[in-house]
XYZ file of N, CA and C in Angstrom:
255
model
N 98.718 105.543 123.474
C 99.126 105.022 122.184
C 99.540 103.561 122.369
N 99.103 102.729 121.464
C 99.443 101.312 121.536
C 100.934 101.108 121.281
N 101.443 100.016 121.802
C 102.867 99.703 121.651
C 103.263 99.617 120.173
N 102.391 99.042 119.362
C 102.662 98.913 117.928
C 102.889 100.277 117.291
N 102.041 101.236 117.641
C 102.159 102.581 117.078
C 103.396 103.293 117.618
N 103.704 103.066 118.882
C 104.904 103.673 119.467
C 106.160 103.157 118.774
N 106.187 101.865 118.447
C 107.334 101.290 117.734
C 107.460 101.894 116.334
N 106.335 102.063 115.658
C 106.359 102.664 114.316
C 106.868 104.093 114.392
N 106.403 104.855 115.376
C 106.848 106.238 115.537
C 108.344 106.296 115.840
N 108.818 105.403 116.682
C 110.247 105.355 116.991
C 111.056 105.011 115.742
N 110.527 104.137 114.912
C 111.214 103.762 113.678
C 111.264 104.942 112.707
N 110.212 105.739 112.674
C 110.191 106.931 111.812
C 111.257 107.929 112.261
N 111.460 108.040 113.576
C 112.429 109.001 114.113
C 113.840 108.446 114.206
N 114.044 107.183 113.873
C 115.368 106.566 113.961
C 116.349 107.267 113.027
N 117.570 107.476 113.502
C 118.649 108.054 112.681
C 119.741 107.032 112.543
N 120.290 106.751 111.393
C 119.882 107.242 110.080
C 118.495 106.722 109.709
N 117.906 107.327 108.702
C 116.544 106.993 108.289
C 116.452 105.507 107.959
N 115.454 104.866 108.524
C 115.267 103.432 108.329
C 114.597 103.146 106.988
N 114.995 102.040 106.378
C 114.373 101.581 105.133
C 113.351 100.491 105.422
N 113.036 100.261 106.688
C 112.123 99.192 107.083
C 110.810 99.704 107.648
N 110.374 100.877 107.237
C 109.115 101.441 107.719
C 108.009 100.998 106.766
N 107.095 100.207 107.278
C 106.015 99.671 106.453
C 104.896 100.700 106.288
N 104.444 100.861 105.054
C 103.430 101.847 104.721
C 102.143 101.619 105.522
N 101.670 100.378 105.594
C 100.418 100.093 106.297
C 100.506 100.424 107.781
N 101.683 100.227 108.374
C 101.860 100.568 109.782
C 101.845 102.084 109.990
N 102.384 102.827 109.019
C 102.354 104.292 109.090
C 100.916 104.778 108.986
N 100.142 104.207 108.067
C 98.732 104.599 107.926
C 97.983 104.317 109.227
N 98.240 103.179 109.837
C 97.611 102.826 111.108
C 97.976 103.833 112.201
N 99.240 104.238 112.251
C 99.692 105.243 113.213
C 98.981 106.570 112.979
N 98.894 106.989 111.731
C 98.246 108.262 111.415
C 96.771 108.243 111.794
N 96.101 107.120 111.591
C 94.704 106.989 112.009
C 94.608 107.099 113.523
N 95.537 106.490 114.231
C 95.576 106.586 115.703
C 95.735 108.044 116.147
N 96.470 108.834 115.363
C 96.673 110.248 115.693
C 95.480 111.116 115.307
N 94.480 110.516 114.631
C 93.266 111.248 114.279
C 93.127 111.576 112.815
N 93.928 110.983 111.973
C 93.885 111.288 110.540
C 92.671 110.657 109.866
N 92.237 111.322 108.821
C 91.236 110.766 107.915
C 91.998 110.386 106.656
N 91.840 109.142 106.210
C 92.568 108.633 105.058
C 91.643 108.636 103.847
N 92.094 109.254 102.763
C 91.333 109.316 101.515
C 92.028 108.414 100.486
N 91.400 107.285 100.168
C 92.012 106.344 99.229
C 91.526 106.535 97.803
N 90.648 107.492 97.574
C 90.098 107.682 96.237
C 90.931 108.651 95.395
N 92.219 108.621 95.576
C 93.140 109.455 94.798
C 93.606 108.678 93.579
N 94.300 109.351 92.689
C 94.824 108.719 91.483
C 95.884 107.682 91.807
N 95.823 106.572 91.121
C 96.861 105.556 91.239
C 97.067 105.067 92.657
N 98.302 105.086 93.101
C 98.656 104.593 94.435
C 98.804 105.717 95.443
N 98.220 106.867 95.166
C 98.286 107.987 96.094
C 97.219 107.852 97.165
N 97.583 108.227 98.380
C 96.673 108.168 99.520
C 96.688 109.536 100.182
N 95.523 110.145 100.321
C 95.414 111.442 100.977
C 95.318 111.267 102.485
N 95.993 112.130 103.221
C 95.969 112.097 104.683
C 95.557 113.480 105.166
N 94.429 113.550 105.862
C 93.965 114.810 106.440
C 94.244 114.733 107.936
N 95.200 115.563 108.384
C 95.618 115.548 109.789
C 96.188 116.918 110.139
N 95.914 117.386 111.324
C 96.398 118.686 111.807
C 95.897 119.833 110.921
N 94.722 119.668 110.313
C 94.165 120.696 109.454
C 94.870 120.823 108.120
N 95.669 119.836 107.764
C 96.411 119.844 106.502
C 96.098 118.581 105.721
N 96.289 118.663 104.415
C 96.150 117.496 103.555
C 97.521 117.179 102.992
N 97.967 115.961 103.214
C 99.234 115.485 102.654
C 98.937 114.274 101.795
N 99.744 114.075 100.788
C 99.573 112.923 99.915
C 100.779 112.007 100.070
N 100.501 110.751 100.393
C 101.538 109.734 100.490
C 101.402 108.791 99.300
N 102.506 108.277 98.847
C 102.490 107.324 97.749
C 102.689 105.926 98.316
N 101.739 105.045 98.012
C 101.850 103.675 98.495
C 102.958 102.979 97.715
N 103.960 102.453 98.418
C 105.083 101.822 97.723
C 104.674 100.493 97.087
N 105.370 100.157 96.029
C 105.133 98.871 95.382
C 106.404 98.450 94.671
N 106.768 97.243 94.529
C 106.097 96.065 95.072
C 106.416 95.832 96.550
N 107.396 96.537 97.080
C 107.764 96.380 98.486
C 106.762 97.107 99.382
N 106.497 96.590 100.576
C 105.592 97.289 101.494
C 106.282 98.430 102.249
N 107.602 98.582 102.085
C 108.367 99.582 102.837
C 108.407 100.920 102.112
N 108.300 101.996 102.893
C 108.401 103.345 102.335
C 109.862 103.653 102.028
N 110.084 104.512 101.032
C 111.473 104.878 100.756
C 111.946 105.897 101.795
N 113.246 106.033 101.897
C 113.846 106.856 102.951
C 113.441 108.324 102.852
N 113.299 108.837 101.646
C 112.898 110.227 101.474
C 111.494 110.480 101.994
N 110.582 109.541 101.759
C 109.210 109.676 102.246
C 109.166 109.602 103.767
N 109.990 108.734 104.346
C 110.044 108.616 105.805
C 110.591 109.905 106.417
N 111.630 110.462 105.818
C 112.217 111.707 106.326
C 111.210 112.854 106.240
N 110.462 112.936 105.146
C 109.458 113.989 104.993
C 108.338 113.819 106.015
N 107.928 112.578 106.242
C 106.897 112.301 107.242
C 107.387 112.680 108.631
N 108.632 112.343 108.948
C 109.212 112.683 110.249
C 109.236 114.196 110.443
N 109.644 114.942 109.422
C 109.676 116.406 109.512
C 108.286 116.973 109.769
N 107.278 116.440 109.080
C 105.910 116.911 109.239
C 105.410 116.625 110.654
N 105.634 115.400 111.135
C 105.192 115.047 112.484
C 105.922 115.887 113.534
N 107.206 116.126 113.298
C 107.993 116.924 114.241
C 107.472 118.363 114.315
N 107.087 118.935 113.171
C 106.528 120.284 113.148
C 105.226 120.367 113.937
N 104.497 119.261 113.979
C 103.207 119.225 114.674
C 103.336 118.807 116.142
N 104.574 118.563 116.594
C 104.801 118.227 117.988
C 104.616 116.755 118.338
N 104.581 115.903 117.327
C 104.435 114.465 117.565
C 105.840 113.871 117.644
N 106.201 113.370 118.814
C 107.522 112.774 119.017
C 107.365 111.427 119.707
N 108.367 110.561 119.568
C 108.270 109.250 120.233
C 108.395 109.353 121.739
């Protein structure tokens, strides 16, 4: 895993939940983990196919940072799949 992706993963697992997790960096990390990204969803929704599951992420706007609840949910999902920093 590239250093950039390792830093993003560490930021996702940081406690308390960080408000500085950039959406584009998370998408890049998920692609590195083998995800297929579906951008043809409604509005700012982005489909993520990973670990045999489909999850929908909402692209934040106007800020590039994900909200804390989305980061916590992503961390829980990655943790269930055995992805740790």
